[in-house]
Amino acid sequence: MSRDPLVVGHVVGDVLDPFTRTASLRIFYNGKELTNGSELKPSQVVSEPRIEIGGRDTRNLYTLVMVDPDSPSPSNPTKREYLHWLVTDIPETTNASYGNEVVCYESPKPTAGIHRFVYVLFRQTVRQTIYAPGWRPNFNTRDFAELYKLGQPVAAAFFNCQRENGCGGRRYVR
């Protein structure tokens, strides 16, 4: 049985096929490093995170995709995968702010249930023009990677997020 958080959290399966991690991806929200499967509130993820890609060769370029595979709700993900962010041409050893933001960061605001927010990193073989899709709902990471010949992911990470008050039900005041 796998202990890989991407497998346990069904990121592998729902968003990605099995892959071998070959790059270092570190994600920081408000100065705190994200760990796979951690719980973050919408108020903690309002601003785009700092993304660090490890390595030594600034000639290597990467594409970063952030999606919500549980949109609009985990029990009925009819908008799977909702695209929250797309950045290309990120040089190795730097962070995403050095890349080309194709689709601007949209902060997570789940309305029902616990949502997974998934970051997927691809190593680019060439610098190429990647176009923003005309939509955010029903983005497909696998199809995107195939269209632009990005190959298998080189790293991925995810966190869980739900409404600020957390339980999902209505509260009645008497």
Short mmCIF file of N, CA, C and O in Angstrom, two decimals, residues 58-164:
data_model
loop_
_atom_site.label_atom_id
_atom_site.label_comp_id
_atom_site.label_asym_id
_atom_site.label_seq_id
_atom_site.Cartn_x
_atom_site.Cartn_y
_atom_site.Cartn_z
N THR A 58 19.81 27.55 -14.63
CA THR A 58 18.75 28.49 -14.99
C THR A 58 18.30 28.34 -16.44
O THR A 58 17.34 28.97 -16.85
N ARG A 59 18.98 27.49 -17.22
CA ARG A 59 18.53 27.25 -18.61
C ARG A 59 17.34 26.29 -18.64
O ARG A 59 16.62 26.25 -19.64
N ASN A 60 17.13 25.50 -17.57
CA ASN A 60 15.96 24.63 -17.52
C ASN A 60 14.74 25.48 -17.20
O ASN A 60 14.77 26.30 -16.28
N LEU A 61 13.67 25.26 -17.95
CA LEU A 61 12.43 26.01 -17.75
C LEU A 61 11.31 25.08 -17.35
O LEU A 61 11.28 23.91 -17.73
N TYR A 62 10.34 25.62 -16.58
CA TYR A 62 9.24 24.82 -16.05
C TYR A 62 7.91 25.51 -16.28
O TYR A 62 7.83 26.73 -16.39
N THR A 63 6.87 24.69 -16.31
CA THR A 63 5.48 25.16 -16.37
C THR A 63 4.79 24.67 -15.10
O THR A 63 4.91 23.50 -14.73
N LEU A 64 4.05 25.57 -14.46
CA LEU A 64 3.31 25.26 -13.22
C LEU A 64 1.82 25.44 -13.47
O LEU A 64 1.39 26.46 -14.02
N VAL A 65 1.06 24.43 -13.08
CA VAL A 65 -0.39 24.46 -13.19
C VAL A 65 -0.97 24.26 -11.79
O VAL A 65 -0.48 23.41 -11.03
N MET A 66 -2.00 25.04 -11.43
CA MET A 66 -2.72 24.84 -10.16
C MET A 66 -4.19 24.62 -10.49
O MET A 66 -4.80 25.45 -11.16
N VAL A 67 -4.74 23.50 -10.03
CA VAL A 67 -6.13 23.15 -10.32
C VAL A 67 -6.86 22.68 -9.06
O VAL A 67 -6.25 22.23 -8.10
N ASP A 68 -8.19 22.79 -9.13
CA ASP A 68 -9.09 22.26 -8.10
C ASP A 68 -9.90 21.13 -8.75
O ASP A 68 -10.80 21.40 -9.54
N PRO A 69 -9.57 19.87 -8.43
CA PRO A 69 -10.31 18.77 -9.04
C PRO A 69 -11.67 18.50 -8.38
O PRO A 69 -12.38 17.59 -8.78
N ASP A 70 -12.02 19.31 -7.37
CA ASP A 70 -13.26 19.07 -6.61
C ASP A 70 -14.30 20.18 -6.81
O ASP A 70 -15.16 20.38 -5.97
N SER A 71 -14.22 20.89 -7.91
CA SER A 71 -15.12 22.02 -8.16
C SER A 71 -16.38 21.54 -8.88
O SER A 71 -16.28 20.74 -9.80
N PRO A 72 -17.55 22.02 -8.50
CA PRO A 72 -17.86 22.94 -7.42
C PRO A 72 -17.97 22.29 -6.05
O PRO A 72 -17.89 22.96 -5.03
N SER A 73 -18.11 20.95 -6.02
CA SER A 73 -18.13 20.25 -4.72
C SER A 73 -17.53 18.86 -4.91
O SER A 73 -17.65 18.28 -5.99
N PRO A 74 -16.87 18.33 -3.86
CA PRO A 74 -16.24 17.01 -3.99
C PRO A 74 -17.23 15.90 -4.35
O PRO A 74 -16.86 14.95 -5.05
N SER A 75 -18.49 16.03 -3.93
CA SER A 75 -19.46 14.98 -4.23
C SER A 75 -20.02 15.10 -5.65
O SER A 75 -20.60 14.15 -6.17
N ASN A 76 -19.83 16.26 -6.29
CA ASN A 76 -20.33 16.46 -7.65
C ASN A 76 -19.36 17.39 -8.40
O ASN A 76 -19.68 18.55 -8.67
N PRO A 77 -18.16 16.88 -8.74
CA PRO A 77 -17.13 17.73 -9.35
C PRO A 77 -17.34 17.98 -10.84
O PRO A 77 -16.51 17.66 -11.67
N THR A 78 -18.46 18.61 -11.19
CA THR A 78 -18.81 18.82 -12.60
C THR A 78 -17.90 19.80 -13.31
O THR A 78 -17.88 19.85 -14.53
N LYS A 79 -17.15 20.62 -12.57
CA LYS A 79 -16.22 21.58 -13.19
C LYS A 79 -14.78 21.11 -13.08
O LYS A 79 -13.85 21.87 -13.31
N ARG A 80 -14.58 19.83 -12.69
CA ARG A 80 -13.23 19.26 -12.57
C ARG A 80 -12.51 19.43 -13.88
O ARG A 80 -13.06 19.10 -14.91
N GLU A 81 -11.37 19.88 -13.94
CA GLU A 81 -10.51 20.53 -12.98
C GLU A 81 -10.67 22.03 -13.19
O GLU A 81 -10.61 22.49 -14.31
N TYR A 82 -10.84 22.78 -12.13
CA TYR A 82 -10.94 24.23 -12.22
C TYR A 82 -9.53 24.81 -12.17
O TYR A 82 -8.79 24.55 -11.24
N LEU A 83 -9.17 25.58 -13.20
CA LEU A 83 -7.82 26.13 -13.31
C LEU A 83 -7.69 27.39 -12.45
O LEU A 83 -8.41 28.36 -12.66
N HIS A 84 -6.76 27.36 -11.49
CA HIS A 84 -6.54 28.51 -10.62
C HIS A 84 -5.31 29.32 -10.98
O HIS A 84 -5.23 30.50 -10.62
N TRP A 85 -4.34 28.71 -11.68
CA TRP A 85 -3.10 29.44 -11.98
C TRP A 85 -2.33 28.69 -13.04
O TRP A 85 -2.31 27.45 -13.04
N LEU A 86 -1.68 29.42 -13.95
CA LEU A 86 -0.84 28.82 -14.98
C LEU A 86 0.33 29.75 -15.25
O LEU A 86 0.13 30.90 -15.65
N VAL A 87 1.54 29.25 -15.00
CA VAL A 87 2.77 30.03 -15.20
C VAL A 87 3.73 29.17 -16.02
O VAL A 87 3.95 28.01 -15.71
N THR A 88 4.31 29.78 -17.06
CA THR A 88 5.27 29.06 -17.92
C THR A 88 6.64 29.73 -17.86
O THR A 88 6.78 30.83 -17.33
N ASP A 89 7.61 29.06 -18.44
CA ASP A 89 8.97 29.61 -18.58
C ASP A 89 9.59 30.04 -17.26
O ASP A 89 10.26 31.07 -17.18
N ILE A 90 9.38 29.25 -16.21
CA ILE A 90 9.98 29.54 -14.91
C ILE A 90 11.39 28.96 -14.92
O ILE A 90 11.55 27.75 -15.05
N PRO A 91 12.42 29.79 -14.76
CA PRO A 91 13.79 29.25 -14.76
C PRO A 91 14.07 28.45 -13.48
O PRO A 91 13.63 28.84 -12.40
N GLU A 92 14.78 27.34 -13.65
CA GLU A 92 15.21 26.55 -12.49
C GLU A 92 16.03 27.45 -11.58
O GLU A 92 16.69 28.38 -12.04
N THR A 93 16.00 27.20 -10.31
CA THR A 93 16.68 27.94 -9.23
C THR A 93 15.97 29.23 -8.86
O THR A 93 16.41 29.93 -7.97
N THR A 94 14.86 29.56 -9.53
CA THR A 94 14.16 30.80 -9.20
C THR A 94 12.77 30.47 -8.68
O THR A 94 12.47 29.32 -8.37
N ASN A 95 11.92 31.49 -8.61
CA ASN A 95 10.54 31.22 -8.21
C ASN A 95 9.60 31.64 -9.33
O ASN A 95 10.03 32.23 -10.33
N ALA A 96 8.32 31.34 -9.16
CA ALA A 96 7.33 31.53 -10.24
C ALA A 96 7.22 32.98 -10.68
O ALA A 96 6.79 33.25 -11.80
N SER A 97 7.59 33.94 -9.84
CA SER A 97 7.49 35.35 -10.23
C SER A 97 8.42 35.68 -11.40
O SER A 97 8.24 36.70 -12.06
N TYR A 98 9.39 34.81 -11.68
CA TYR A 98 10.29 35.02 -12.82
C TYR A 98 9.73 34.40 -14.10
O TYR A 98 10.34 34.50 -15.15
N GLY A 99 8.60 33.73 -14.00
CA GLY A 99 8.01 33.09 -15.17
C GLY A 99 7.02 33.99 -15.89
O GLY A 99 6.88 35.18 -15.59
N ASN A 100 6.33 33.41 -16.85
CA ASN A 100 5.32 34.10 -17.64
C ASN A 100 3.94 33.67 -17.14
O ASN A 100 3.54 32.53 -17.36
N GLU A 101 3.24 34.57 -16.47
CA GLU A 101 1.92 34.23 -15.93
C GLU A 101 0.90 34.26 -17.06
O GLU A 101 0.54 35.32 -17.56
N VAL A 102 0.45 33.07 -17.47
CA VAL A 102 -0.49 32.94 -18.59
C VAL A 102 -1.93 33.10 -18.09
O VAL A 102 -2.76 33.74 -18.73
N VAL A 103 -2.22 32.51 -16.92
CA VAL A 103 -3.52 32.68 -16.27
C VAL A 103 -3.23 33.14 -14.85
O VAL A 103 -2.52 32.46 -14.10
N CYS A 104 -3.77 34.31 -14.47
CA CYS A 104 -3.45 34.88 -13.16
C CYS A 104 -4.02 34.03 -12.02
O CYS A 104 -4.99 33.29 -12.19
N TYR A 105 -3.38 34.15 -10.87
CA TYR A 105 -3.75 33.40 -9.67
C TYR A 105 -5.15 33.79 -9.23
O TYR A 105 -5.46 34.98 -9.09
N GLU A 106 -5.98 32.80 -9.01
CA GLU A 106 -7.31 33.01 -8.43
C GLU A 106 -7.33 32.27 -7.10
O GLU A 106 -7.15 31.05 -7.06
N SER A 107 -7.54 33.01 -6.03
CA SER A 107 -7.47 32.39 -4.71
C SER A 107 -8.62 31.40 -4.51
O SER A 107 -9.73 31.61 -4.98
N PRO A 108 -8.33 30.30 -3.81
CA PRO A 108 -9.35 29.29 -3.53
C PRO A 108 -10.46 29.83 -2.64
O PRO A 108 -10.20 30.49 -1.64
N LYS A 109 -11.71 29.56 -3.05
CA LYS A 109 -12.88 29.96 -2.26
C LYS A 109 -13.92 28.84 -2.32
O LYS A 109 -15.00 29.03 -2.89
N PRO A 110 -13.61 27.67 -1.77
CA PRO A 110 -14.58 26.57 -1.85
C PRO A 110 -15.87 26.91 -1.10
O PRO A 110 -15.82 27.53 -0.04
N THR A 111 -17.00 26.51 -1.68
CA THR A 111 -18.29 26.79 -1.05
C THR A 111 -18.89 25.57 -0.37
O THR A 111 -19.72 25.70 0.52
N ALA A 112 -18.50 24.38 -0.81
CA ALA A 112 -19.07 23.16 -0.22
C ALA A 112 -18.00 22.08 -0.14
O ALA A 112 -17.30 21.82 -1.11
N GLY A 113 -17.87 21.47 1.03
CA GLY A 113 -16.96 20.35 1.20
C GLY A 113 -15.49 20.75 1.28
O GLY A 113 -15.14 21.93 1.24
N ILE A 114 -14.65 19.73 1.37
CA ILE A 114 -13.20 19.92 1.44
C ILE A 114 -12.65 19.72 0.03
O ILE A 114 -12.84 18.67 -0.57
N HIS A 115 -11.98 20.74 -0.48
CA HIS A 115 -11.41 20.69 -1.83
C HIS A 115 -9.91 20.47 -1.77
O HIS A 115 -9.24 20.95 -0.86
N ARG A 116 -9.40 19.75 -2.78
CA ARG A 116 -7.95 19.60 -2.95
C ARG A 116 -7.50 20.64 -3.97
O ARG A 116 -8.14 20.80 -5.01
N PHE A 117 -6.41 21.33 -3.68
CA PHE A 117 -5.82 22.27 -4.62
C PHE A 117 -4.46 21.71 -4.98
O PHE A 117 -3.62 21.50 -4.11
N VAL A 118 -4.28 21.43 -6.27
CA VAL A 118 -3.14 20.66 -6.74
C VAL A 118 -2.21 21.52 -7.59
O VAL A 118 -2.66 22.20 -8.51
N TYR A 119 -0.92 21.47 -7.25
CA TYR A 119 0.13 22.10 -8.04
C TYR A 119 0.84 21.01 -8.83
O TYR A 119 1.24 20.00 -8.24
N VAL A 120 1.02 21.23 -10.13
CA VAL A 120 1.71 20.27 -10.97
C VAL A 120 2.83 21.02 -11.71
O VAL A 120 2.58 22.08 -12.30
N LEU A 121 4.04 20.46 -11.65
CA LEU A 121 5.19 21.08 -12.28
C LEU A 121 5.68 20.20 -13.43
O LEU A 121 5.86 18.99 -13.26
N PHE A 122 5.87 20.83 -14.60
CA PHE A 122 6.40 20.14 -15.78
C PHE A 122 7.71 20.80 -16.18
O PHE A 122 7.83 22.03 -16.13
N ARG A 123 8.68 20.00 -16.61
CA ARG A 123 9.92 20.54 -17.18
C ARG A 123 9.68 20.74 -18.67
O ARG A 123 9.27 19.82 -19.36
N GLN A 124 9.92 21.93 -19.14
CA GLN A 124 9.75 22.23 -20.56
C GLN A 124 10.98 21.76 -21.33
O GLN A 124 12.10 21.93 -20.86
N THR A 125 10.74 21.20 -22.51
CA THR A 125 11.88 20.82 -23.35
C THR A 125 12.31 21.99 -24.21
O THR A 125 13.46 22.07 -24.61
N VAL A 126 11.39 22.89 -24.51
CA VAL A 126 11.69 24.09 -25.30
C VAL A 126 10.87 25.26 -24.76
O VAL A 126 9.86 25.06 -24.09
N ARG A 127 11.32 26.46 -25.06
CA ARG A 127 10.51 27.64 -24.75
C ARG A 127 9.47 27.74 -25.86
O ARG A 127 9.82 27.71 -27.04
N GLN A 128 8.21 27.80 -25.49
CA GLN A 128 7.15 27.86 -26.49
C GLN A 128 6.04 28.76 -26.00
O GLN A 128 5.92 29.01 -24.80
N THR A 129 5.24 29.23 -26.92
CA THR A 129 4.09 30.04 -26.55
C THR A 129 2.98 29.11 -26.10
O THR A 129 2.58 28.21 -26.83
N ILE A 130 2.53 29.32 -24.89
CA ILE A 130 1.41 28.55 -24.36
C ILE A 130 0.27 29.53 -24.17
O ILE A 130 0.44 30.59 -23.56
N TYR A 131 -0.85 29.19 -24.74
CA TYR A 131 -2.00 30.09 -24.72
C TYR A 131 -2.90 29.79 -23.53
O TYR A 131 -3.08 28.64 -23.16
N ALA A 132 -3.49 30.86 -23.00
CA ALA A 132 -4.46 30.69 -21.93
C ALA A 132 -5.72 30.06 -22.51
O ALA A 132 -6.19 30.51 -23.56
N PRO A 133 -6.24 29.04 -21.85
CA PRO A 133 -7.52 28.52 -22.33
C PRO A 133 -8.58 29.61 -22.12
O PRO A 133 -8.42 30.47 -21.28
N GLY A 134 -9.64 29.57 -22.88
CA GLY A 134 -10.68 30.59 -22.75
C GLY A 134 -11.61 30.33 -21.58
O GLY A 134 -12.66 30.97 -21.48
N TRP A 135 -11.25 29.41 -20.71
CA TRP A 135 -12.11 29.03 -19.59
C TRP A 135 -11.24 28.56 -18.43
O TRP A 135 -10.09 28.22 -18.61
N ARG A 136 -11.82 28.55 -17.26
CA ARG A 136 -11.15 27.96 -16.08
C ARG A 136 -11.77 26.63 -15.70
O ARG A 136 -11.06 25.71 -15.36
N PRO A 137 -13.13 26.50 -15.73
CA PRO A 137 -13.71 25.19 -15.38
C PRO A 137 -13.40 24.15 -16.45
O PRO A 137 -13.22 24.50 -17.62
N ASN A 138 -13.36 22.90 -16.04
CA ASN A 138 -13.16 21.77 -16.94
C ASN A 138 -11.82 21.79 -17.69
O ASN A 138 -11.70 21.24 -18.77
N PHE A 139 -10.82 22.42 -17.08
CA PHE A 139 -9.45 22.33 -17.57
C PHE A 139 -9.02 20.88 -17.36
O PHE A 139 -9.51 20.21 -16.45
N ASN A 140 -8.12 20.38 -18.18
CA ASN A 140 -7.64 19.02 -17.99
C ASN A 140 -6.12 19.01 -18.06
O ASN A 140 -5.54 19.27 -19.13
N THR A 141 -5.47 18.74 -16.93
CA THR A 141 -4.01 18.79 -16.84
C THR A 141 -3.37 17.80 -17.80
O THR A 141 -2.38 18.12 -18.47
N ARG A 142 -3.92 16.59 -17.89
CA ARG A 142 -3.35 15.58 -18.80
C ARG A 142 -3.42 16.05 -20.25
O ARG A 142 -2.45 15.94 -21.00
N ASP A 143 -4.59 16.57 -20.67
CA ASP A 143 -4.75 17.04 -22.05
C ASP A 143 -3.84 18.23 -22.34
O ASP A 143 -3.26 18.34 -23.42
N PHE A 144 -3.72 19.13 -21.36
CA PHE A 144 -2.84 20.29 -21.49
C PHE A 144 -1.40 19.84 -21.72
O PHE A 144 -0.72 20.33 -22.62
N ALA A 145 -0.92 18.90 -20.90
CA ALA A 145 0.45 18.40 -21.02
C ALA A 145 0.67 17.74 -22.38
O ALA A 145 1.72 17.91 -23.00
N GLU A 146 -0.33 17.02 -22.85
CA GLU A 146 -0.21 16.35 -24.15
C GLU A 146 -0.20 17.38 -25.28
O GLU A 146 0.62 17.29 -26.20
N LEU A 147 -1.08 18.37 -25.23
CA LEU A 147 -1.17 19.40 -26.26
C LEU A 147 0.16 20.12 -26.45
O LEU A 147 0.60 20.36 -27.58
N TYR A 148 0.82 20.45 -25.33
CA TYR A 148 2.08 21.20 -25.40
C TYR A 148 3.32 20.31 -25.28
O TYR A 148 4.42 20.80 -25.10
N LYS A 149 3.11 19.00 -25.37
CA LYS A 149 4.21 18.02 -25.33
C LYS A 149 5.13 18.23 -24.13
O LYS A 149 6.35 18.26 -24.24
N LEU A 150 4.50 18.37 -22.95
CA LEU A 150 5.25 18.59 -21.71
C LEU A 150 5.69 17.30 -21.05
O LEU A 150 6.52 17.32 -20.15
N GLY A 151 5.13 16.17 -21.47
CA GLY A 151 5.51 14.89 -20.88
C GLY A 151 4.92 14.72 -19.49
O GLY A 151 3.95 15.37 -19.11
N GLN A 152 5.52 13.82 -18.73
CA GLN A 152 5.05 13.54 -17.37
C GLN A 152 5.44 14.68 -16.43
O GLN A 152 6.45 15.34 -16.64
N PRO A 153 4.67 14.88 -15.37
CA PRO A 153 5.06 15.88 -14.37
C PRO A 153 6.41 15.50 -13.76
O PRO A 153 6.79 14.33 -13.75
N VAL A 154 7.11 16.51 -13.24
CA VAL A 154 8.37 16.26 -12.54
C VAL A 154 8.21 16.46 -11.04
O VAL A 154 9.06 16.05 -10.25
N ALA A 155 7.11 17.09 -10.63
CA ALA A 155 6.79 17.27 -9.21
C ALA A 155 5.33 17.68 -9.09
O ALA A 155 4.75 18.22 -10.04
N ALA A 156 4.76 17.43 -7.93
CA ALA A 156 3.39 17.86 -7.65
C ALA A 156 3.22 17.99 -6.15
O ALA A 156 3.96 17.39 -5.37
N ALA A 157 2.24 18.79 -5.75
CA ALA A 157 1.92 18.98 -4.34
C ALA A 157 0.46 19.38 -4.25
O ALA A 157 -0.13 19.84 -5.24
N PHE A 158 -0.14 19.21 -3.07
CA PHE A 158 -1.53 19.64 -2.89
C PHE A 158 -1.80 19.99 -1.45
O PHE A 158 -1.10 19.58 -0.53
N PHE A 159 -2.87 20.78 -1.28
CA PHE A 159 -3.38 21.07 0.07
C PHE A 159 -4.90 20.96 0.02
O PHE A 159 -5.51 20.98 -1.04
N ASN A 160 -5.48 20.82 1.20
CA ASN A 160 -6.93 20.77 1.34
C ASN A 160 -7.43 22.11 1.85
O ASN A 160 -6.74 22.77 2.62
N CYS A 161 -8.64 22.49 1.41
CA CYS A 161 -9.19 23.77 1.80
C CYS A 161 -10.71 23.66 1.84
O CYS A 161 -11.31 23.00 0.99
N GLN A 162 -11.32 24.29 2.84
CA GLN A 162 -12.77 24.35 2.92
C GLN A 162 -13.18 25.73 3.40
O GLN A 162 -12.33 26.53 3.77
N ARG A 163 -14.48 25.99 3.39
CA ARG A 163 -14.98 27.29 3.82
C ARG A 163 -14.38 27.68 5.16
O ARG A 163 -14.08 26.84 5.98
N GLU A 164 -14.25 28.97 5.37
CA GLU A 164 -13.61 29.50 6.57
C GLU A 164 -14.21 28.95 7.86
O GLU A 164 -13.50 28.59 8.76
#
